[in-house]
Amino acid sequence: MATISVADIAFQTHPHHLFVSSGIGGSKSYVSPKKYTLNCRKHFNSKSLCRKCLHKSDRMFKSSNFMCCTVEIAISEDSITVDNGGRLALVVDDDSQKSKLLSDGPRREIPDWMARRIGSVRPKFPPKKIDISEVNTSKFKSLELPNPSEVWSIAKAKPKDGDTLIEHVIEKELIEKKRKSLERALQRKTIQWQKTPEEIKLEPGTGTGREIVFQGFNWESCRKKWYMDLAPKAADLSRCGITAVWLPPPTESVAPQGYMPSDLYNLNSAYGTQEELKHCIEEMHNHHLLALGDVVLNHRCAHKQSENGVWNIFGGKLPWGPEAIVCDDPNFQGRGNPSSGDIFHAAPNIDHSQDFVRNDVKRWLNWLRNNIGYDGWRLDFVRGFSGGYVKEYIEASNPAFAIGEYWDSMAYEGGNLCYNQDAHRQRVINWINATGGTSSAFDVTTKGILHSALHNEYWRLIDPAGKPPGVMGWWPSRAVTFLENHDTGSTQGHWPFPRDKLMQGYAYILTHPGTPVVFYDHFYDFGIHDVITELIEARKRAGIHCRSVVKIYHANSDGYVAQIGDTLVIKLGHFDWNPSKQIDLHGTWQKFLDKHSDYQIWFRI
C-alpha cells in the first residue's frame, strides 16, 4: 500500500485546482471535486467505524462529519493510506508539488476589478529605464525629500505655554529633585550620627581631621559675578565628598582679585555684592560645606595721601594712620614698630603689635563669622607677621578650620631640586608652632617634591627616616597638601604642576595623611572631575584622615608603594607590583582603582 498525502491525491485528480488542507481531524478539510469516503484504519473493521464523507458544494468539496482519529486515514476509492502530519505536512511534504503549485499559480486569473484595485493602492514607482538616453529624456521626477529643517523634531520642539503635559513633567522633575536632595540630607545626617566624638570635635588647626578642601576660584574669577556662579555648584561639591570650600577675598580691593584690600567692611567686590556672598555661603551651608574666607591681614591699601604725598591714610570704618604701619616698611613712612616678618612691598604692611590694630582685626573677623556666615579662614602671606598674632586672632574668632599660606623657596643645586628639603619644611613647621598649632599650613614642601618625583624619581617620596618628605612626614595633622592654586597655576602660572602628572599627584595627596585641597580649574576645567571624585571616595572608604599612618614599601626610580592606615595600599609608577608580592603585607587585598602606570589602589577585604 503506497503512502501519499491528501495533497497528492488532490493534484492528481484536479492538478490545476488550488488545494488547501487544514488537517484530517481538524476543523475543515478541502479536497478535489469528487466525493470520497475517508475511513479511519484504526477502527476500519470495528462497529464504531469512523467515517468522514466529503460532500459536493458549488466550488469545493468539504467534509461535514467529525473524525475521531488523526493519524492514518484510508481513502476507500483507491485504497490509499495517508500519514497525516497536520496542515503544514500535507501542503509542503513533496517538493515537486510545491514547485508545481508555485509555478502554475492560482486556478483562475485575477479579475479586472481586483487588478484595478491593486493598481490604485500600490506605490507609484517610476517605469524601468532601459538605457542612459531614456533616463536622460525621462520626465519622471525623482523622489523629493523635505529639508531636515522643515521636518518636526521632538529634540528641537519647544514646550508650548500652558501645555498641561509639559507642566506636569516639569513639576514631576522638581519633586524628584527635592526628593533626592532630602535623601542626601538624611544620609549625611545619618553619617553624622554615626561619627565618634573624636570625629565630631572641631579644632581650628585640623577641622574634623577628615576635611577635604576645595579652592572655589582662580585668578580670573573676578571677571564674573563669581558668587552667583559658584553657589549652584555646592550640591555637586558635597555629593563628590568635598567638606570645605575656600572662597576668594571678599573685601573692596585696589586689585580686582582681592589681595590688595582697602575698606575691610565693604564686601561689595569684583566677585559680587555682599548679599550675593551671603547667598553663596548659605548654599554651602545648605549642603553641609564649611565656607572658608580668604583674609588678608598682612597689608592694607590706603585711601588718601599724607602731607608728604605718601599713601598711608586709611579710610572706611577703620580710619588708621601711619601709626598702623610698620616703621621698617621702606615705601610708606610708617610710624609703628618694626615688622615681625617679611616685608610685602606692594602695599603698607600693618603693625600687628599695636593694640588698636589687633582689636579692630578681631572685631572684623567676628563680624565676618557672625554676620556674613564664614566658618574659617585661609590666611594670606603669613610670612609677613608673627604666628603669635595669628594665634590671638584664631582664639578670638574661633574658626572651624584655619590654613596659613607660608610660601618660600625650596633648595636647589645646579638647577635641580635637592633631595633633602628638611630646612624648607622646618620653616613651615616653625610658623605652625608659633601659632600654638591653632592653624595648619599649606605643605609647599610636598608640592615641590612631587614636581620632580613623579618624573620617575619616586625615590624622593621617602626621607632618610622612612617617612614622607614634606610637612606631612613631620606634622601630618597640620599639613594642607595641594598641587596648584591661583598663584602657582591659573593664568599666573608662577609654579604650575606638570599637566600630565595631575592624576598621579591627586592620587598621592588624596590617599595620604594631611588635609588635601582640590583646585577649581582641575575639578571643573581639566576633565578629571570623575577621577578626583573616585579618589575622594577611596579616601573616605579607607577612613584616611589627617593623622593616618604611612608605611612605605618601595620608593625608587620605577615607582612608589605605600600602605596608608590599615585598609589601603597605593602604587605609583609603571613597575610590576601587587599586594601578593609583598611578603610583609598581610591580609587579602582587592583592587579598587586601576589607572595602569599612573596609579593602582587596593583595599583590604
XYZ file of C-alpha atoms in Angstrom:
605
model
C 0.000 0.000 0.000
C 1.509 3.276 -1.087
C 1.525 6.121 1.429
C 0.965 9.604 -0.021
C -0.587 12.832 1.149
C -4.083 14.123 0.538
C -2.426 16.984 -1.349
C -1.021 14.467 -3.883
C -4.492 12.986 -4.403
C -5.926 16.420 -4.952
C -3.353 17.331 -7.553
C -3.697 14.015 -9.336
C -7.450 14.453 -9.611
C -7.548 18.136 -10.480
C -3.959 19.293 -10.853
C -4.829 22.884 -11.739
C -7.145 23.446 -8.824
C -5.992 25.111 -5.637
C -5.906 22.676 -2.730
C -5.627 23.670 0.943
C -5.838 21.209 3.827
C -6.397 22.048 7.462
C -5.549 18.524 8.635
C -7.691 15.473 8.993
C -9.425 15.577 12.320
C -9.054 19.350 12.387
C -11.783 21.850 11.651
C -12.371 21.539 7.868
C -10.559 19.750 5.049
C -10.696 20.714 1.389
C -10.203 18.121 -1.357
C -10.819 17.801 -5.110
C -14.394 17.970 -6.596
C -15.315 14.346 -6.224
C -16.985 12.503 -3.406
C -14.681 10.358 -1.307
C -15.140 8.404 1.870
C -12.237 8.643 4.338
C -12.054 5.808 6.857
C -10.005 5.506 9.980
C -7.737 2.454 9.731
C -7.724 2.016 13.448
C -11.497 1.410 13.532
C -11.989 0.156 9.952
C -13.319 -3.268 10.961
C -14.975 -2.222 14.168
C -18.573 -1.367 14.787
C -17.656 2.130 15.728
C -16.342 2.915 12.287
C -15.007 6.422 11.937
C -16.187 7.860 8.676
C -15.860 11.233 7.089
C -17.830 11.943 3.958
C -16.895 14.699 1.607
C -19.927 16.385 0.111
C -20.054 18.432 -3.050
C -20.558 22.158 -2.860
C -20.728 24.706 -5.651
C -16.947 25.241 -5.629
C -15.148 22.732 -3.485
C -15.899 19.576 -1.582
C -15.715 19.884 2.193
C -16.164 17.379 4.987
C -19.128 17.707 7.237
C -18.648 14.832 9.701
C -16.250 14.901 12.613
C -13.415 12.382 12.576
C -12.125 10.847 15.790
C -8.674 9.814 14.564
C -5.939 11.908 13.073
C -3.019 9.526 12.494
C -3.816 7.396 9.431
C -6.736 7.825 7.056
C -7.674 5.383 4.310
C -9.392 6.723 1.189
C -11.714 3.937 0.158
C -11.854 4.589 -3.608
C -8.246 3.723 -4.317
C -7.348 2.032 -1.029
C -4.597 4.631 -0.472
C -3.265 5.203 3.055
C -2.383 8.744 4.118
C 0.006 9.538 7.030
C -1.329 12.786 8.379
C 1.213 15.135 9.968
C -1.099 18.111 10.147
C -1.768 21.035 7.792
C 1.838 22.016 7.147
C 2.917 18.412 6.312
C 0.014 17.954 3.866
C 0.862 21.092 1.910
C 4.667 21.051 1.831
C 5.504 17.357 2.108
C 6.535 16.944 -1.551
C 8.899 19.455 -3.138
C 7.625 18.647 -6.632
C 4.074 19.544 -5.657
C 5.202 22.783 -4.021
C 7.056 23.742 -7.164
C 4.058 22.916 -9.315
C 1.749 24.975 -7.137
C 4.082 27.954 -7.224
C 4.672 27.724 -10.975
C 1.054 27.232 -12.031
C -0.313 29.777 -9.608
C -3.999 30.096 -8.647
C -6.604 28.209 -10.659
C -8.167 31.410 -12.013
C -6.847 34.643 -13.437
C -7.066 37.783 -11.296
C -10.309 39.615 -12.147
C -10.048 43.050 -13.765
C -11.763 44.761 -10.862
C -9.198 43.289 -8.431
C -6.317 44.269 -10.715
C -7.615 47.842 -10.830
C -7.900 47.984 -7.058
C -4.383 46.642 -6.591
C -3.089 49.201 -9.090
C -4.811 52.020 -7.241
C -3.123 51.285 -3.902
C 0.370 50.148 -4.939
C 3.297 52.654 -4.755
C 3.832 54.775 -7.866
C 7.263 53.570 -8.869
C 8.882 55.109 -11.942
C 8.933 52.950 -15.073
C 12.019 50.891 -15.615
C 14.611 52.569 -17.851
C 16.409 50.530 -20.452
C 19.411 52.732 -21.224
C 21.084 56.039 -20.341
C 19.408 58.012 -23.140
C 15.986 57.005 -21.874
C 16.920 58.007 -18.366
C 18.131 61.440 -19.528
C 14.982 62.141 -21.554
C 12.559 60.914 -18.907
C 10.170 63.482 -17.451
C 9.541 61.401 -14.359
C 10.561 63.324 -11.239
C 12.681 61.600 -8.664
C 11.599 61.396 -5.053
C 11.986 64.786 -3.375
C 12.556 64.751 0.373
C 11.993 67.831 2.581
C 14.920 69.633 4.185
C 15.780 68.489 7.741
C 14.909 71.972 8.995
C 11.366 71.566 7.655
C 10.787 68.272 9.487
C 9.383 68.417 13.007
C 11.813 67.035 15.591
C 10.977 66.167 19.174
C 14.560 67.030 20.160
C 14.123 70.597 18.876
C 10.500 71.072 19.807
C 9.820 73.769 22.371
C 7.142 73.352 25.010
C 4.056 75.431 24.495
C 2.899 77.816 27.179
C 0.082 76.325 29.155
C 0.714 72.796 27.969
C -0.652 70.639 30.780
C 1.590 67.687 29.977
C 4.750 69.827 29.939
C 3.809 71.464 33.235
C 3.190 68.037 34.732
C 6.613 66.792 33.591
C 8.364 69.890 34.986
C 6.504 69.534 38.275
C 7.482 65.861 38.450
C 11.153 66.722 37.826
C 11.092 69.323 40.611
C 9.541 66.849 43.024
C 12.160 64.245 42.100
C 14.946 66.797 42.601
C 13.623 67.708 46.048
C 13.268 64.041 46.955
C 16.888 63.319 46.050
C 18.008 66.399 47.990
C 16.145 65.208 51.077
C 17.622 61.726 50.692
C 21.147 63.163 50.554
C 20.456 65.350 53.584
C 19.086 62.369 55.527
C 22.091 60.282 54.510
C 24.507 62.990 55.670
C 22.685 63.284 58.999
C 22.816 59.523 59.412
C 26.548 59.557 58.781
C 26.966 62.415 61.270
C 25.043 60.500 63.934
C 27.344 57.543 63.378
C 30.513 59.597 63.889
C 32.535 59.140 67.017
C 33.032 62.085 69.416
C 36.631 62.306 68.189
C 35.441 62.827 64.596
C 32.843 65.437 65.556
C 35.288 67.519 67.616
C 36.492 70.593 65.719
C 39.959 72.094 66.082
C 40.983 75.180 64.097
C 44.227 73.512 63.086
C 42.626 70.345 61.728
C 38.859 70.813 61.457
C 37.374 67.358 61.997
C 40.594 65.761 60.794
C 38.755 64.475 57.722
C 38.353 67.700 55.796
C 38.740 67.835 52.012
C 39.064 71.448 50.874
C 38.024 72.842 47.512
C 39.561 76.104 46.287
C 36.491 77.678 44.749
C 38.087 80.236 42.418
C 41.062 81.026 40.178
C 42.887 84.187 39.171
C 40.269 85.101 36.551
C 37.168 84.524 38.672
C 36.893 88.232 39.449
C 35.824 88.822 35.837
C 32.427 87.235 36.557
C 29.704 87.518 39.156
C 31.515 84.676 40.837
C 29.399 84.148 43.920
C 26.336 83.509 41.766
C 28.343 81.177 39.537
C 29.798 79.168 42.420
C 26.678 78.819 44.579
C 24.893 76.273 42.321
C 27.964 74.029 42.449
C 27.531 73.409 46.180
C 25.356 70.347 45.577
C 27.901 68.740 43.262
C 30.801 69.501 45.602
C 29.003 67.945 48.554
C 27.979 64.894 46.547
C 31.584 64.359 45.442
C 32.883 64.354 49.024
C 34.187 67.918 49.482
C 33.731 69.200 53.044
C 35.009 72.804 52.901
C 35.110 75.499 50.208
C 37.789 78.190 50.176
C 36.187 81.398 48.851
C 38.054 84.380 47.321
C 38.952 87.531 49.311
C 35.661 89.328 49.999
C 36.706 92.929 50.668
C 36.913 96.008 48.482
C 40.320 95.916 46.840
C 42.600 98.045 44.668
C 43.265 94.911 42.578
C 40.107 93.067 41.452
C 41.410 89.701 42.683
C 41.007 90.981 46.258
C 44.579 90.707 47.583
C 45.058 94.476 47.924
C 42.266 95.241 50.429
C 41.278 98.774 51.423
C 37.960 99.123 53.279
C 37.666 95.850 55.190
C 33.971 96.257 55.943
C 32.987 96.896 52.327
C 32.207 93.456 50.895
C 30.993 94.662 47.502
C 33.824 93.358 45.363
C 34.531 92.228 41.816
C 33.183 88.789 42.788
C 29.741 90.153 43.656
C 27.787 92.054 46.259
C 27.631 91.368 49.983
C 24.159 89.889 49.570
C 25.377 87.580 46.808
C 28.243 86.499 49.046
C 25.839 85.675 51.868
C 23.664 83.710 49.456
C 26.699 81.743 48.275
C 27.715 80.916 51.844
C 24.141 79.930 52.660
C 24.160 77.482 49.728
C 27.375 75.952 51.076
C 25.793 75.532 54.482
C 22.654 74.002 52.951
C 24.878 71.235 51.615
C 26.901 70.893 54.828
C 30.023 72.572 53.469
C 32.285 74.837 55.503
C 32.904 78.283 53.987
C 36.500 79.462 54.426
C 37.170 83.171 53.941
C 40.422 84.364 52.344
C 41.526 87.115 54.727
C 44.478 89.427 54.029
C 45.843 90.620 57.383
C 49.453 91.426 56.472
C 48.828 94.607 54.475
C 46.145 97.138 53.576
C 45.896 99.806 50.870
C 45.406 103.413 51.981
C 42.612 105.702 50.775
C 44.480 109.033 50.972
C 47.914 110.521 50.744
C 49.673 112.188 53.652
C 51.091 115.703 53.527
C 54.251 114.170 52.073
C 52.302 112.573 49.244
C 52.638 109.065 50.684
C 49.645 106.726 50.579
C 49.371 105.912 54.288
C 45.985 107.374 55.385
C 43.268 104.732 55.616
C 39.515 105.310 55.271
C 36.301 103.451 55.740
C 35.203 102.063 59.090
C 38.843 101.592 60.192
C 40.458 105.019 59.617
C 44.009 104.163 60.622
C 47.001 106.392 60.063
C 50.808 105.914 59.665
C 50.992 104.552 63.219
C 49.322 101.348 61.972
C 52.173 100.757 59.507
C 55.490 99.127 60.482
C 58.368 101.550 60.633
C 60.742 99.444 58.519
C 58.450 99.437 55.512
C 60.633 101.423 53.067
C 57.817 102.779 50.923
C 55.061 104.085 53.200
C 56.737 106.010 56.071
C 55.091 104.031 58.830
C 55.407 105.158 62.446
C 54.703 101.813 64.111
C 57.075 99.183 65.471
C 59.413 97.081 63.304
C 57.868 94.249 61.335
C 57.715 90.787 62.894
C 58.056 89.139 59.479
C 58.955 89.739 55.849
C 58.001 92.952 54.074
C 55.393 92.925 51.311
C 56.482 95.859 49.135
C 53.299 96.466 47.125
C 51.177 97.867 49.992
C 51.588 99.237 53.551
C 52.481 96.432 55.993
C 50.267 96.520 59.078
C 51.862 96.671 62.536
C 50.116 93.919 64.474
C 51.963 94.843 67.651
C 49.558 97.783 68.067
C 46.679 97.005 70.415
C 44.124 99.032 68.442
C 45.068 97.175 65.242
C 44.647 93.741 66.823
C 41.350 94.715 68.449
C 39.997 96.031 65.140
C 41.110 92.892 63.325
C 39.451 90.626 65.897
C 36.189 92.569 65.727
C 36.267 92.369 61.933
C 36.863 88.597 61.941
C 33.994 88.058 64.355
C 31.766 90.239 62.174
C 32.621 88.015 59.205
C 31.830 84.913 61.262
C 28.595 86.102 62.846
C 27.090 88.452 60.259
C 28.299 87.036 56.966
C 28.492 83.350 57.882
C 32.127 82.335 57.347
C 33.242 79.196 59.184
C 37.022 79.515 58.935
C 39.996 81.267 57.384
C 42.631 80.977 54.736
C 45.296 83.430 55.911
C 47.220 85.199 53.146
C 51.008 85.853 53.256
C 51.555 84.824 56.873
C 55.315 85.212 56.396
C 54.736 88.945 56.914
C 53.830 88.844 60.628
C 54.372 86.615 63.630
C 52.402 83.422 64.105
C 51.744 84.585 67.669
C 49.326 87.215 66.349
C 47.629 84.574 64.233
C 47.065 82.533 67.376
C 45.400 85.502 69.035
C 43.128 86.098 66.058
C 42.139 82.444 65.807
C 41.387 82.151 69.503
C 39.249 85.302 69.305
C 37.246 84.277 66.206
C 37.103 80.520 66.934
C 37.083 79.247 63.327
C 36.240 75.641 62.470
C 39.383 75.449 60.332
C 42.302 77.754 59.530
C 45.091 77.491 56.942
C 48.141 79.713 56.670
C 49.983 80.462 53.424
C 53.681 80.194 54.281
C 55.390 80.023 50.898
C 59.096 80.437 50.370
C 61.731 78.968 48.069
C 62.948 75.404 48.204
C 66.580 74.287 47.982
C 68.076 73.750 44.507
C 71.535 72.739 43.369
C 72.698 73.165 39.795
C 69.162 73.861 38.699
C 67.881 70.592 40.181
C 65.789 70.163 43.302
C 67.811 68.954 46.268
C 66.770 65.645 47.785
C 66.909 66.965 51.350
C 64.246 69.621 51.963
C 64.278 69.426 55.748
C 65.190 73.102 56.146
C 62.283 74.160 53.996
C 59.666 72.133 55.838
C 61.183 73.172 59.166
C 60.429 76.841 58.401
C 56.789 75.998 57.751
C 56.587 73.976 60.959
C 58.210 76.798 62.921
C 55.393 79.087 61.845
C 52.755 76.490 62.822
C 54.477 76.186 66.202
C 54.282 79.962 66.600
C 50.502 79.742 66.251
C 50.444 77.142 69.014
C 49.138 74.604 66.499
C 45.904 76.580 66.150
C 46.444 76.835 62.393
C 47.549 74.418 59.729
C 49.725 75.455 56.774
C 49.994 74.636 53.091
C 52.520 71.858 52.562
C 54.555 73.676 49.915
C 57.409 71.197 50.502
C 55.350 68.224 49.325
C 54.162 70.126 46.253
C 57.720 70.962 45.216
C 58.953 67.396 45.720
C 56.057 65.934 43.705
C 57.031 68.115 40.728
C 60.251 66.119 40.364
C 59.347 62.790 41.993
C 56.588 61.912 39.539
C 59.053 62.070 36.644
C 60.462 58.629 37.508
C 62.236 59.958 40.613
C 59.926 58.305 43.119
C 62.861 57.859 45.481
C 62.226 61.467 46.501
C 58.982 60.393 48.205
C 60.749 58.917 51.230
C 63.034 60.724 53.634
C 66.026 59.112 55.417
C 63.733 58.179 58.331
C 61.371 56.272 56.018
C 58.628 58.914 56.214
C 57.048 61.208 53.620
C 59.461 64.060 52.851
C 57.197 67.109 53.295
C 55.437 68.707 56.237
C 53.219 65.635 56.016
C 56.077 63.486 57.264
C 56.747 65.560 60.400
C 53.386 67.062 61.387
C 50.693 65.481 59.172
C 47.696 66.816 61.090
C 48.783 70.401 60.271
C 49.836 69.745 56.661
C 47.449 71.012 53.976
C 48.550 69.317 50.772
C 47.849 70.787 47.320
C 49.056 70.679 43.722
C 48.116 74.111 42.437
C 46.341 77.341 43.370
C 45.501 80.744 41.891
C 49.154 81.841 42.165
C 51.059 78.753 41.070
C 48.626 77.852 38.302
C 45.648 79.526 36.610
C 46.664 82.372 34.275
C 49.516 83.464 36.554
C 51.356 80.152 36.318
C 54.158 81.032 38.746
C 54.789 77.368 39.566
C 52.399 75.131 37.583
C 52.129 71.460 38.366
C 53.071 69.156 35.436
C 49.843 68.728 33.484
C 50.494 65.093 32.576
C 51.091 64.182 36.241
C 47.923 65.636 37.751
C 46.222 62.258 38.185
C 49.239 60.813 39.985
C 49.539 63.954 42.089
C 45.937 63.760 43.261
C 46.256 60.015 43.830
C 49.116 60.808 46.216
C 47.634 63.677 48.244
C 44.105 62.186 48.406
C 45.346 58.870 49.788
C 47.899 60.253 52.257
C 47.507 62.000 55.620
C 47.120 65.748 55.924
C 44.233 67.787 54.547
C 44.112 67.724 50.729
C 42.990 70.655 48.565
C 41.352 70.304 45.148
C 41.837 73.244 42.756
C 38.832 74.666 40.883
C 40.469 74.526 37.434
C 41.394 70.872 37.807
C 37.959 69.833 39.022
C 35.801 71.684 36.508
C 38.030 72.630 33.574
C 40.633 69.876 33.115
C 38.309 66.924 32.544
C 39.334 64.955 35.648
C 36.249 65.663 37.774
C 35.298 61.980 37.953
C 38.883 60.837 38.544
C 39.197 63.127 41.565
C 35.776 62.018 42.822
C 36.867 58.361 42.681
C 39.975 59.173 44.711
C 37.922 61.067 47.297
C 35.651 58.032 47.571
C 38.706 55.804 48.086
C 39.929 58.125 50.857
C 36.589 58.043 52.630
C 36.089 54.294 52.249
C 39.525 53.627 53.691
C 38.866 56.021 56.584
C 42.003 58.080 55.873
C 42.319 61.232 57.956
C 44.911 63.890 58.679
C 46.779 61.662 61.180
C 46.757 58.351 59.277
C 49.972 56.320 59.481
C 52.038 55.787 56.323
C 54.239 52.735 55.770
C 56.376 52.998 52.627
C 57.381 49.700 50.985
C 59.034 50.933 47.786
C 60.383 54.289 46.590
C 62.792 54.023 43.684
C 63.098 55.069 40.042
C 60.431 52.579 38.945
C 57.677 53.506 41.333
C 56.299 54.019 44.818
C 54.247 51.740 47.092
C 52.817 52.644 50.489
C 50.162 51.455 52.909
C 48.077 54.221 54.490
C 46.117 53.275 57.556
C 45.025 49.657 57.864
C 42.984 49.199 54.713
C 44.546 50.973 51.707
C 47.622 50.373 49.566
C 48.653 52.591 46.659
C 51.177 52.063 43.893
C 52.520 54.859 41.677
C 54.582 54.184 38.573
C 54.997 51.537 35.915
C 56.727 48.676 37.744
C 55.038 45.291 38.228
C 53.751 45.006 41.790
C 50.680 43.835 43.674
C 49.994 43.062 47.361
C 50.589 39.329 46.912
C 54.224 40.049 46.050
C 54.855 41.866 49.343
C 55.875 39.331 51.984
C 55.322 41.612 54.974
C 51.912 42.867 53.744
C 49.338 40.657 55.421
C 45.691 40.093 54.639
C 43.611 39.737 51.491
C 43.534 42.707 49.128
C 41.132 43.657 46.356
C 41.908 46.167 43.619
C 39.683 49.256 43.765
C 41.179 51.575 41.138
C 43.465 50.722 38.247
C 44.936 53.533 36.155
C 47.730 51.332 34.831
C 51.113 53.072 35.005
C 49.680 56.147 36.755
C 48.413 54.502 39.939
C 46.645 51.488 41.380
C 44.775 51.259 44.687
C 43.842 48.170 46.728
C 41.559 47.731 49.741
C 41.910 45.106 52.428
C 38.890 42.796 52.472
